[in-house]
JSON list of C-alpha atoms in Angstrom, two decimals:
[
{"chain": "A", "resi": 1, "resn": "UNK", "atom": "CA", "xyz": [41.66, -18.48, 42.18]},
{"chain": "A", "resi": 2, "resn": "UNK", "atom": "CA", "xyz": [42.67, -15.55, 43.94]},
{"chain": "A", "resi": 3, "resn": "UNK", "atom": "CA", "xyz": [44.00, -13.86, 41.00]},
{"chain": "A", "resi": 4, "resn": "UNK", "atom": "CA", "xyz": [46.96, -11.65, 40.88]},
{"chain": "A", "resi": 5, "resn": "UNK", "atom": "CA", "xyz": [46.63, -8.38, 38.14]},
{"chain": "A", "resi": 6, "resn": "UNK", "atom": "CA", "xyz": [44.49, -10.62, 36.55]},
{"chain": "A", "resi": 7, "resn": "UNK", "atom": "CA", "xyz": [46.76, -13.43, 34.71]},
{"chain": "A", "resi": 8, "resn": "UNK", "atom": "CA", "xyz": [48.43, -14.42, 37.85]},
{"chain": "A", "resi": 9, "resn": "UNK", "atom": "CA", "xyz": [46.98, -16.83, 40.05]},
{"chain": "A", "resi": 10, "resn": "UNK", "atom": "CA", "xyz": [47.91, -18.56, 43.39]},
{"chain": "A", "resi": 11, "resn": "UNK", "atom": "CA", "xyz": [46.90, -21.81, 42.97]},
{"chain": "A", "resi": 12, "resn": "UNK", "atom": "CA", "xyz": [46.19, -24.07, 39.59]},
{"chain": "A", "resi": 13, "resn": "UNK", "atom": "CA", "xyz": [43.00, -22.53, 37.64]},
{"chain": "A", "resi": 14, "resn": "UNK", "atom": "CA", "xyz": [40.34, -25.21, 37.09]},
{"chain": "A", "resi": 15, "resn": "UNK", "atom": "CA", "xyz": [38.92, -26.52, 33.81]},
{"chain": "A", "resi": 16, "resn": "UNK", "atom": "CA", "xyz": [35.78, -24.22, 34.66]},
{"chain": "A", "resi": 17, "resn": "UNK", "atom": "CA", "xyz": [37.91, -21.22, 35.31]},
{"chain": "A", "resi": 18, "resn": "UNK", "atom": "CA", "xyz": [39.60, -21.64, 32.39]},
{"chain": "A", "resi": 19, "resn": "UNK", "atom": "CA", "xyz": [36.42, -22.53, 29.88]},
{"chain": "A", "resi": 20, "resn": "UNK", "atom": "CA", "xyz": [34.94, -18.85, 31.71]},
{"chain": "A", "resi": 21, "resn": "UNK", "atom": "CA", "xyz": [38.47, -17.13, 30.45]},
{"chain": "A", "resi": 22, "resn": "UNK", "atom": "CA", "xyz": [37.74, -18.74, 27.11]},
{"chain": "A", "resi": 23, "resn": "UNK", "atom": "CA", "xyz": [34.43, -18.04, 26.80]},
{"chain": "A", "resi": 24, "resn": "UNK", "atom": "CA", "xyz": [35.26, -13.91, 27.89]},
{"chain": "A", "resi": 25, "resn": "UNK", "atom": "CA", "xyz": [37.87, -14.05, 25.05]},
{"chain": "A", "resi": 26, "resn": "UNK", "atom": "CA", "xyz": [36.09, -15.06, 22.11]},
{"chain": "A", "resi": 27, "resn": "UNK", "atom": "CA", "xyz": [34.87, -12.21, 20.84]},
{"chain": "A", "resi": 28, "resn": "UNK", "atom": "CA", "xyz": [37.60, -9.88, 21.43]},
{"chain": "A", "resi": 29, "resn": "UNK", "atom": "CA", "xyz": [40.40, -8.47, 19.80]},
{"chain": "A", "resi": 30, "resn": "UNK", "atom": "CA", "xyz": [44.13, -9.41, 19.34]},
{"chain": "A", "resi": 31, "resn": "UNK", "atom": "CA", "xyz": [46.36, -6.57, 21.48]},
{"chain": "A", "resi": 32, "resn": "UNK", "atom": "CA", "xyz": [48.80, -5.76, 18.45]},
{"chain": "A", "resi": 33, "resn": "UNK", "atom": "CA", "xyz": [49.43, -4.93, 14.97]},
{"chain": "A", "resi": 34, "resn": "UNK", "atom": "CA", "xyz": [51.55, -6.00, 12.12]},
{"chain": "A", "resi": 35, "resn": "UNK", "atom": "CA", "xyz": [49.52, -9.85, 11.86]},
{"chain": "A", "resi": 36, "resn": "UNK", "atom": "CA", "xyz": [51.80, -11.85, 10.36]},
{"chain": "A", "resi": 37, "resn": "UNK", "atom": "CA", "xyz": [55.05, -9.84, 10.54]},
{"chain": "A", "resi": 38, "resn": "UNK", "atom": "CA", "xyz": [56.68, -13.06, 12.45]},
{"chain": "A", "resi": 39, "resn": "UNK", "atom": "CA", "xyz": [57.11, -14.63, 9.00]},
{"chain": "A", "resi": 40, "resn": "UNK", "atom": "CA", "xyz": [58.59, -11.51, 7.64]},
{"chain": "A", "resi": 41, "resn": "UNK", "atom": "CA", "xyz": [60.27, -8.60, 9.53]},
{"chain": "A", "resi": 42, "resn": "UNK", "atom": "CA", "xyz": [60.04, -8.53, 13.17]},
{"chain": "A", "resi": 43, "resn": "UNK", "atom": "CA", "xyz": [58.56, -5.05, 14.37]},
{"chain": "A", "resi": 44, "resn": "UNK", "atom": "CA", "xyz": [60.22, -2.18, 16.13]},
{"chain": "A", "resi": 45, "resn": "UNK", "atom": "CA", "xyz": [59.58, -1.32, 19.48]},
{"chain": "A", "resi": 46, "resn": "UNK", "atom": "CA", "xyz": [58.79, -5.54, 20.80]},
{"chain": "A", "resi": 47, "resn": "UNK", "atom": "CA", "xyz": [60.91, -7.65, 22.04]},
{"chain": "A", "resi": 48, "resn": "UNK", "atom": "CA", "xyz": [62.21, -10.43, 19.51]},
{"chain": "A", "resi": 49, "resn": "UNK", "atom": "CA", "xyz": [62.77, -13.97, 19.65]},
{"chain": "A", "resi": 50, "resn": "UNK", "atom": "CA", "xyz": [64.04, -16.24, 17.26]},
{"chain": "A", "resi": 51, "resn": "UNK", "atom": "CA", "xyz": [65.31, -20.18, 17.30]},
{"chain": "A", "resi": 52, "resn": "UNK", "atom": "CA", "xyz": [65.61, -23.08, 15.00]},
{"chain": "A", "resi": 53, "resn": "UNK", "atom": "CA", "xyz": [66.36, -26.75, 15.46]},
{"chain": "A", "resi": 54, "resn": "UNK", "atom": "CA", "xyz": [67.39, -28.89, 12.32]},
{"chain": "A", "resi": 55, "resn": "UNK", "atom": "CA", "xyz": [66.38, -32.14, 13.44]},
{"chain": "A", "resi": 56, "resn": "UNK", "atom": "CA", "xyz": [67.02, -34.59, 10.26]},
{"chain": "A", "resi": 57, "resn": "UNK", "atom": "CA", "xyz": [66.34, -34.52, 6.79]},
{"chain": "A", "resi": 58, "resn": "UNK", "atom": "CA", "xyz": [63.17, -35.83, 4.58]},
{"chain": "A", "resi": 59, "resn": "UNK", "atom": "CA", "xyz": [59.68, -36.05, 3.28]},
{"chain": "A", "resi": 60, "resn": "UNK", "atom": "CA", "xyz": [58.63, -38.66, 6.21]},
{"chain": "A", "resi": 61, "resn": "UNK", "atom": "CA", "xyz": [59.97, -36.47, 8.59]},
{"chain": "A", "resi": 62, "resn": "UNK", "atom": "CA", "xyz": [58.81, -33.51, 7.76]},
{"chain": "A", "resi": 63, "resn": "UNK", "atom": "CA", "xyz": [55.09, -35.16, 7.76]},
{"chain": "A", "resi": 64, "resn": "UNK", "atom": "CA", "xyz": [55.59, -36.26, 11.47]},
{"chain": "A", "resi": 65, "resn": "UNK", "atom": "CA", "xyz": [56.76, -32.54, 12.10]},
{"chain": "A", "resi": 66, "resn": "UNK", "atom": "CA", "xyz": [53.57, -31.43, 10.88]},
{"chain": "A", "resi": 67, "resn": "UNK", "atom": "CA", "xyz": [51.70, -33.79, 13.06]},
{"chain": "A", "resi": 68, "resn": "UNK", "atom": "CA", "xyz": [53.68, -33.05, 16.07]},
{"chain": "A", "resi": 69, "resn": "UNK", "atom": "CA", "xyz": [52.29, -29.15, 15.31]},
{"chain": "A", "resi": 70, "resn": "UNK", "atom": "CA", "xyz": [48.82, -30.22, 14.86]},
{"chain": "A", "resi": 71, "resn": "UNK", "atom": "CA", "xyz": [48.94, -32.17, 17.88]},
{"chain": "A", "resi": 72, "resn": "UNK", "atom": "CA", "xyz": [50.24, -29.58, 20.18]},
{"chain": "A", "resi": 73, "resn": "UNK", "atom": "CA", "xyz": [52.60, -31.84, 21.43]},
{"chain": "A", "resi": 74, "resn": "UNK", "atom": "CA", "xyz": [55.46, -28.81, 22.52]},
{"chain": "A", "resi": 75, "resn": "UNK", "atom": "CA", "xyz": [53.12, -26.85, 24.20]},
{"chain": "A", "resi": 76, "resn": "UNK", "atom": "CA", "xyz": [52.01, -29.65, 26.30]},
{"chain": "A", "resi": 77, "resn": "UNK", "atom": "CA", "xyz": [55.97, -30.46, 26.68]},
{"chain": "A", "resi": 78, "resn": "UNK", "atom": "CA", "xyz": [56.70, -27.33, 28.27]},
{"chain": "A", "resi": 79, "resn": "UNK", "atom": "CA", "xyz": [53.73, -28.27, 30.70]},
{"chain": "A", "resi": 80, "resn": "UNK", "atom": "CA", "xyz": [50.92, -25.92, 29.69]},
{"chain": "A", "resi": 81, "resn": "UNK", "atom": "CA", "xyz": [46.95, -26.79, 30.62]},
{"chain": "A", "resi": 82, "resn": "UNK", "atom": "CA", "xyz": [45.04, -26.04, 27.42]},
{"chain": "A", "resi": 83, "resn": "UNK", "atom": "CA", "xyz": [41.60, -25.34, 26.81]},
{"chain": "A", "resi": 84, "resn": "UNK", "atom": "CA", "xyz": [40.06, -26.53, 24.96]},
{"chain": "A", "resi": 85, "resn": "UNK", "atom": "CA", "xyz": [42.44, -29.49, 25.94]},
{"chain": "A", "resi": 86, "resn": "UNK", "atom": "CA", "xyz": [42.97, -29.73, 22.15]},
{"chain": "A", "resi": 87, "resn": "UNK", "atom": "CA", "xyz": [42.24, -26.72, 20.73]},
{"chain": "A", "resi": 88, "resn": "UNK", "atom": "CA", "xyz": [40.95, -26.66, 17.04]},
{"chain": "A", "resi": 89, "resn": "UNK", "atom": "CA", "xyz": [43.65, -26.19, 14.52]},
{"chain": "A", "resi": 90, "resn": "UNK", "atom": "CA", "xyz": [41.94, -23.34, 12.08]},
{"chain": "A", "resi": 91, "resn": "UNK", "atom": "CA", "xyz": [42.41, -19.99, 11.78]},
{"chain": "A", "resi": 92, "resn": "UNK", "atom": "CA", "xyz": [40.23, -17.57, 13.89]},
{"chain": "A", "resi": 93, "resn": "UNK", "atom": "CA", "xyz": [40.24, -20.40, 16.79]},
{"chain": "A", "resi": 94, "resn": "UNK", "atom": "CA", "xyz": [40.69, -19.21, 20.63]},
{"chain": "A", "resi": 95, "resn": "UNK", "atom": "CA", "xyz": [42.69, -21.17, 23.31]},
{"chain": "A", "resi": 96, "resn": "UNK", "atom": "CA", "xyz": [43.70, -20.73, 27.13]},
{"chain": "A", "resi": 97, "resn": "UNK", "atom": "CA", "xyz": [46.36, -21.49, 28.39]},
{"chain": "A", "resi": 98, "resn": "UNK", "atom": "CA", "xyz": [47.53, -22.08, 32.41]},
{"chain": "A", "resi": 99, "resn": "UNK", "atom": "CA", "xyz": [51.26, -22.43, 32.60]},
{"chain": "A", "resi": 100, "resn": "UNK", "atom": "CA", "xyz": [53.45, -23.02, 36.29]},
{"chain": "A", "resi": 101, "resn": "UNK", "atom": "CA", "xyz": [56.08, -20.25, 36.71]},
{"chain": "A", "resi": 102, "resn": "UNK", "atom": "CA", "xyz": [57.87, -22.99, 38.67]},
{"chain": "A", "resi": 103, "resn": "UNK", "atom": "CA", "xyz": [59.43, -22.20, 41.29]},
{"chain": "A", "resi": 104, "resn": "UNK", "atom": "CA", "xyz": [57.23, -19.36, 42.08]},
{"chain": "A", "resi": 105, "resn": "UNK", "atom": "CA", "xyz": [54.10, -21.92, 43.36]},
{"chain": "A", "resi": 106, "resn": "UNK", "atom": "CA", "xyz": [52.14, -18.95, 40.95]},
{"chain": "A", "resi": 107, "resn": "UNK", "atom": "CA", "xyz": [50.30, -20.13, 37.80]},
{"chain": "A", "resi": 108, "resn": "UNK", "atom": "CA", "xyz": [49.96, -17.47, 34.48]},
{"chain": "A", "resi": 109, "resn": "UNK", "atom": "CA", "xyz": [46.90, -17.85, 32.50]},
{"chain": "A", "resi": 110, "resn": "UNK", "atom": "CA", "xyz": [46.82, -15.86, 28.80]},
{"chain": "A", "resi": 111, "resn": "UNK", "atom": "CA", "xyz": [44.15, -16.41, 25.78]},
{"chain": "A", "resi": 112, "resn": "UNK", "atom": "CA", "xyz": [45.45, -16.36, 21.90]},
{"chain": "A", "resi": 113, "resn": "UNK", "atom": "CA", "xyz": [43.61, -16.50, 18.81]},
{"chain": "A", "resi": 114, "resn": "UNK", "atom": "CA", "xyz": [44.81, -18.62, 15.47]},
{"chain": "A", "resi": 115, "resn": "UNK", "atom": "CA", "xyz": [45.73, -15.61, 13.04]},
{"chain": "A", "resi": 116, "resn": "UNK", "atom": "CA", "xyz": [46.91, -18.00, 10.31]},
{"chain": "A", "resi": 117, "resn": "UNK", "atom": "CA", "xyz": [47.53, -21.59, 9.81]},
{"chain": "A", "resi": 118, "resn": "UNK", "atom": "CA", "xyz": [50.45, -21.70, 6.98]},
{"chain": "A", "resi": 119, "resn": "UNK", "atom": "CA", "xyz": [49.97, -25.02, 4.91]},
{"chain": "A", "resi": 120, "resn": "UNK", "atom": "CA", "xyz": [53.02, -25.11, 1.97]},
{"chain": "A", "resi": 121, "resn": "UNK", "atom": "CA", "xyz": [54.63, -27.89, 0.38]},
{"chain": "A", "resi": 122, "resn": "UNK", "atom": "CA", "xyz": [57.54, -27.12, 2.59]},
{"chain": "A", "resi": 123, "resn": "UNK", "atom": "CA", "xyz": [56.34, -24.82, 5.47]},
{"chain": "A", "resi": 124, "resn": "UNK", "atom": "CA", "xyz": [53.18, -25.75, 7.95]},
{"chain": "A", "resi": 125, "resn": "UNK", "atom": "CA", "xyz": [52.38, -24.24, 11.20]},
{"chain": "A", "resi": 126, "resn": "UNK", "atom": "CA", "xyz": [50.67, -21.52, 12.65]},
{"chain": "A", "resi": 127, "resn": "UNK", "atom": "CA", "xyz": [50.88, -18.23, 14.31]},
{"chain": "A", "resi": 128, "resn": "UNK", "atom": "CA", "xyz": [48.96, -17.02, 17.06]},
{"chain": "A", "resi": 129, "resn": "UNK", "atom": "CA", "xyz": [48.28, -13.76, 18.78]},
{"chain": "A", "resi": 130, "resn": "UNK", "atom": "CA", "xyz": [47.59, -12.36, 22.04]},
{"chain": "A", "resi": 131, "resn": "UNK", "atom": "CA", "xyz": [43.98, -11.69, 23.50]},
{"chain": "A", "resi": 132, "resn": "UNK", "atom": "CA", "xyz": [43.62, -9.21, 26.02]},
{"chain": "A", "resi": 133, "resn": "UNK", "atom": "CA", "xyz": [44.02, -12.11, 28.69]},
{"chain": "A", "resi": 134, "resn": "UNK", "atom": "CA", "xyz": [47.26, -11.95, 28.33]},
{"chain": "A", "resi": 135, "resn": "UNK", "atom": "CA", "xyz": [50.08, -10.99, 30.70]},
{"chain": "A", "resi": 136, "resn": "UNK", "atom": "CA", "xyz": [51.94, -9.92, 27.05]},
{"chain": "A", "resi": 137, "resn": "UNK", "atom": "CA", "xyz": [50.76, -8.27, 23.83]},
{"chain": "A", "resi": 138, "resn": "UNK", "atom": "CA", "xyz": [52.33, -9.89, 20.78]},
{"chain": "A", "resi": 139, "resn": "UNK", "atom": "CA", "xyz": [52.64, -12.40, 17.66]},
{"chain": "A", "resi": 140, "resn": "UNK", "atom": "CA", "xyz": [54.10, -16.15, 17.86]},
{"chain": "A", "resi": 141, "resn": "UNK", "atom": "CA", "xyz": [54.84, -18.48, 14.95]},
{"chain": "A", "resi": 142, "resn": "UNK", "atom": "CA", "xyz": [55.71, -22.20, 15.39]},
{"chain": "A", "resi": 143, "resn": "UNK", "atom": "CA", "xyz": [56.79, -24.05, 12.13]},
{"chain": "A", "resi": 144, "resn": "UNK", "atom": "CA", "xyz": [58.20, -26.72, 10.40]},
{"chain": "A", "resi": 145, "resn": "UNK", "atom": "CA", "xyz": [60.43, -26.22, 7.57]},
{"chain": "A", "resi": 146, "resn": "UNK", "atom": "CA", "xyz": [61.44, -28.84, 4.71]},
{"chain": "A", "resi": 147, "resn": "UNK", "atom": "CA", "xyz": [64.54, -27.20, 3.00]},
{"chain": "A", "resi": 148, "resn": "UNK", "atom": "CA", "xyz": [65.65, -27.51, -0.47]},
{"chain": "A", "resi": 149, "resn": "UNK", "atom": "CA", "xyz": [68.38, -29.33, 0.46]},
{"chain": "A", "resi": 150, "resn": "UNK", "atom": "CA", "xyz": [66.40, -32.26, 2.37]},
{"chain": "A", "resi": 151, "resn": "UNK", "atom": "CA", "xyz": [66.91, -30.77, 5.66]},
{"chain": "A", "resi": 152, "resn": "UNK", "atom": "CA", "xyz": [63.78, -30.53, 8.42]},
{"chain": "A", "resi": 153, "resn": "UNK", "atom": "CA", "xyz": [63.62, -27.84, 11.19]},
{"chain": "A", "resi": 154, "resn": "UNK", "atom": "CA", "xyz": [61.24, -26.19, 13.37]},
{"chain": "A", "resi": 155, "resn": "UNK", "atom": "CA", "xyz": [61.22, -22.45, 13.92]},
{"chain": "A", "resi": 156, "resn": "UNK", "atom": "CA", "xyz": [60.17, -20.61, 16.82]},
{"chain": "A", "resi": 157, "resn": "UNK", "atom": "CA", "xyz": [59.45, -16.96, 16.06]},
{"chain": "A", "resi": 158, "resn": "UNK", "atom": "CA", "xyz": [58.03, -14.28, 18.39]},
{"chain": "A", "resi": 159, "resn": "UNK", "atom": "CA", "xyz": [57.61, -10.72, 18.79]},
{"chain": "A", "resi": 160, "resn": "UNK", "atom": "CA", "xyz": [56.18, -9.16, 22.33]},
{"chain": "A", "resi": 161, "resn": "UNK", "atom": "CA", "xyz": [56.23, -6.49, 25.18]},
{"chain": "A", "resi": 162, "resn": "UNK", "atom": "CA", "xyz": [55.00, -6.75, 28.45]},
{"chain": "A", "resi": 163, "resn": "UNK", "atom": "CA", "xyz": [51.73, -5.87, 29.00]},
{"chain": "A", "resi": 164, "resn": "UNK", "atom": "CA", "xyz": [51.36, -6.72, 33.08]},
{"chain": "A", "resi": 165, "resn": "UNK", "atom": "CA", "xyz": [53.21, -5.14, 35.58]},
{"chain": "A", "resi": 166, "resn": "UNK", "atom": "CA", "xyz": [54.18, -8.17, 37.02]},
{"chain": "A", "resi": 167, "resn": "UNK", "atom": "CA", "xyz": [55.54, -9.40, 33.33]},
{"chain": "A", "resi": 168, "resn": "UNK", "atom": "CA", "xyz": [57.11, -5.49, 33.27]},
{"chain": "A", "resi": 169, "resn": "UNK", "atom": "CA", "xyz": [59.12, -5.75, 36.33]},
{"chain": "A", "resi": 170, "resn": "UNK", "atom": "CA", "xyz": [60.77, -9.17, 35.45]},
{"chain": "A", "resi": 171, "resn": "UNK", "atom": "CA", "xyz": [62.80, -7.04, 32.87]},
{"chain": "A", "resi": 172, "resn": "UNK", "atom": "CA", "xyz": [65.70, -9.06, 31.52]},
{"chain": "A", "resi": 173, "resn": "UNK", "atom": "CA", "xyz": [64.03, -12.60, 33.51]},
{"chain": "A", "resi": 174, "resn": "UNK", "atom": "CA", "xyz": [61.12, -12.21, 31.67]},
{"chain": "A", "resi": 175, "resn": "UNK", "atom": "CA", "xyz": [63.33, -12.72, 27.99]},
{"chain": "A", "resi": 176, "resn": "UNK", "atom": "CA", "xyz": [65.43, -15.22, 29.46]},
{"chain": "A", "resi": 177, "resn": "UNK", "atom": "CA", "xyz": [62.14, -17.56, 30.58]},
{"chain": "A", "resi": 178, "resn": "UNK", "atom": "CA", "xyz": [60.73, -17.09, 26.81]},
{"chain": "A", "resi": 179, "resn": "UNK", "atom": "CA", "xyz": [63.68, -18.40, 25.21]},
{"chain": "A", "resi": 180, "resn": "UNK", "atom": "CA", "xyz": [64.01, -21.53, 27.62]},
{"chain": "A", "resi": 181, "resn": "UNK", "atom": "CA", "xyz": [60.04, -21.76, 26.59]},
{"chain": "A", "resi": 182, "resn": "UNK", "atom": "CA", "xyz": [61.31, -21.60, 23.03]},
{"chain": "A", "resi": 183, "resn": "UNK", "atom": "CA", "xyz": [63.99, -24.52, 23.65]},
{"chain": "A", "resi": 184, "resn": "UNK", "atom": "CA", "xyz": [61.26, -26.74, 25.35]},
{"chain": "A", "resi": 185, "resn": "UNK", "atom": "CA", "xyz": [58.90, -26.04, 22.69]},
{"chain": "A", "resi": 186, "resn": "UNK", "atom": "CA", "xyz": [61.41, -27.10, 20.11]},
{"chain": "A", "resi": 187, "resn": "UNK", "atom": "CA", "xyz": [62.58, -30.25, 22.29]},
{"chain": "A", "resi": 188, "resn": "UNK", "atom": "CA", "xyz": [58.72, -30.90, 22.24]},
{"chain": "A", "resi": 189, "resn": "UNK", "atom": "CA", "xyz": [58.64, -30.93, 18.33]},
{"chain": "A", "resi": 190, "resn": "UNK", "atom": "CA", "xyz": [61.91, -33.18, 17.97]},
{"chain": "A", "resi": 191, "resn": "UNK", "atom": "CA", "xyz": [60.93, -35.53, 20.52]},
{"chain": "A", "resi": 192, "resn": "UNK", "atom": "CA", "xyz": [57.84, -36.18, 19.06]},
{"chain": "A", "resi": 193, "resn": "UNK", "atom": "CA", "xyz": [58.55, -36.02, 15.67]},
{"chain": "A", "resi": 194, "resn": "UNK", "atom": "CA", "xyz": [61.70, -38.08, 15.47]},
{"chain": "A", "resi": 195, "resn": "UNK", "atom": "CA", "xyz": [59.98, -40.85, 17.93]},
{"chain": "A", "resi": 196, "resn": "UNK", "atom": "CA", "xyz": [60.46, -44.60, 16.81]}
]
């Protein structure tokens, strides 16, 4: 696999390698403080991201939005390879991803733990937080909302800071990549929830 700074790789990691990372991270602690702050006020000393997309209205669309989140549609849209391929949708579950860093040909790997599942009458989704095997430190929330006026929207909210040398060196480029990833997530959720 030829790792670069532990989480960056010259070639696509194999399933066996992702399983090995997954096993190594299962008992590790998260690498940040402030669990759940993506649902409240984002903490200082981190980069912040909020992206929202209104996709329509109605209870049926909200239900389909819930299914899109449960099925990890947005992560697949971004091109992530997941381990497990369909992670458990429960608090405490650990997942590992491999992400192609186009056009460089490199791959990044990371591990996260689901810190909270939100299952409310008008809001559904989850938060995951970074584990030691990750290029950044922080938290990300993926939610579908059924607003009081009937509209349905998806939101992606994150706070993060670079942990690895390559991510720190990327500076503003890293923020642009993160913003683009959020838009791809929203595209994936919208496509899944609104398809005929």
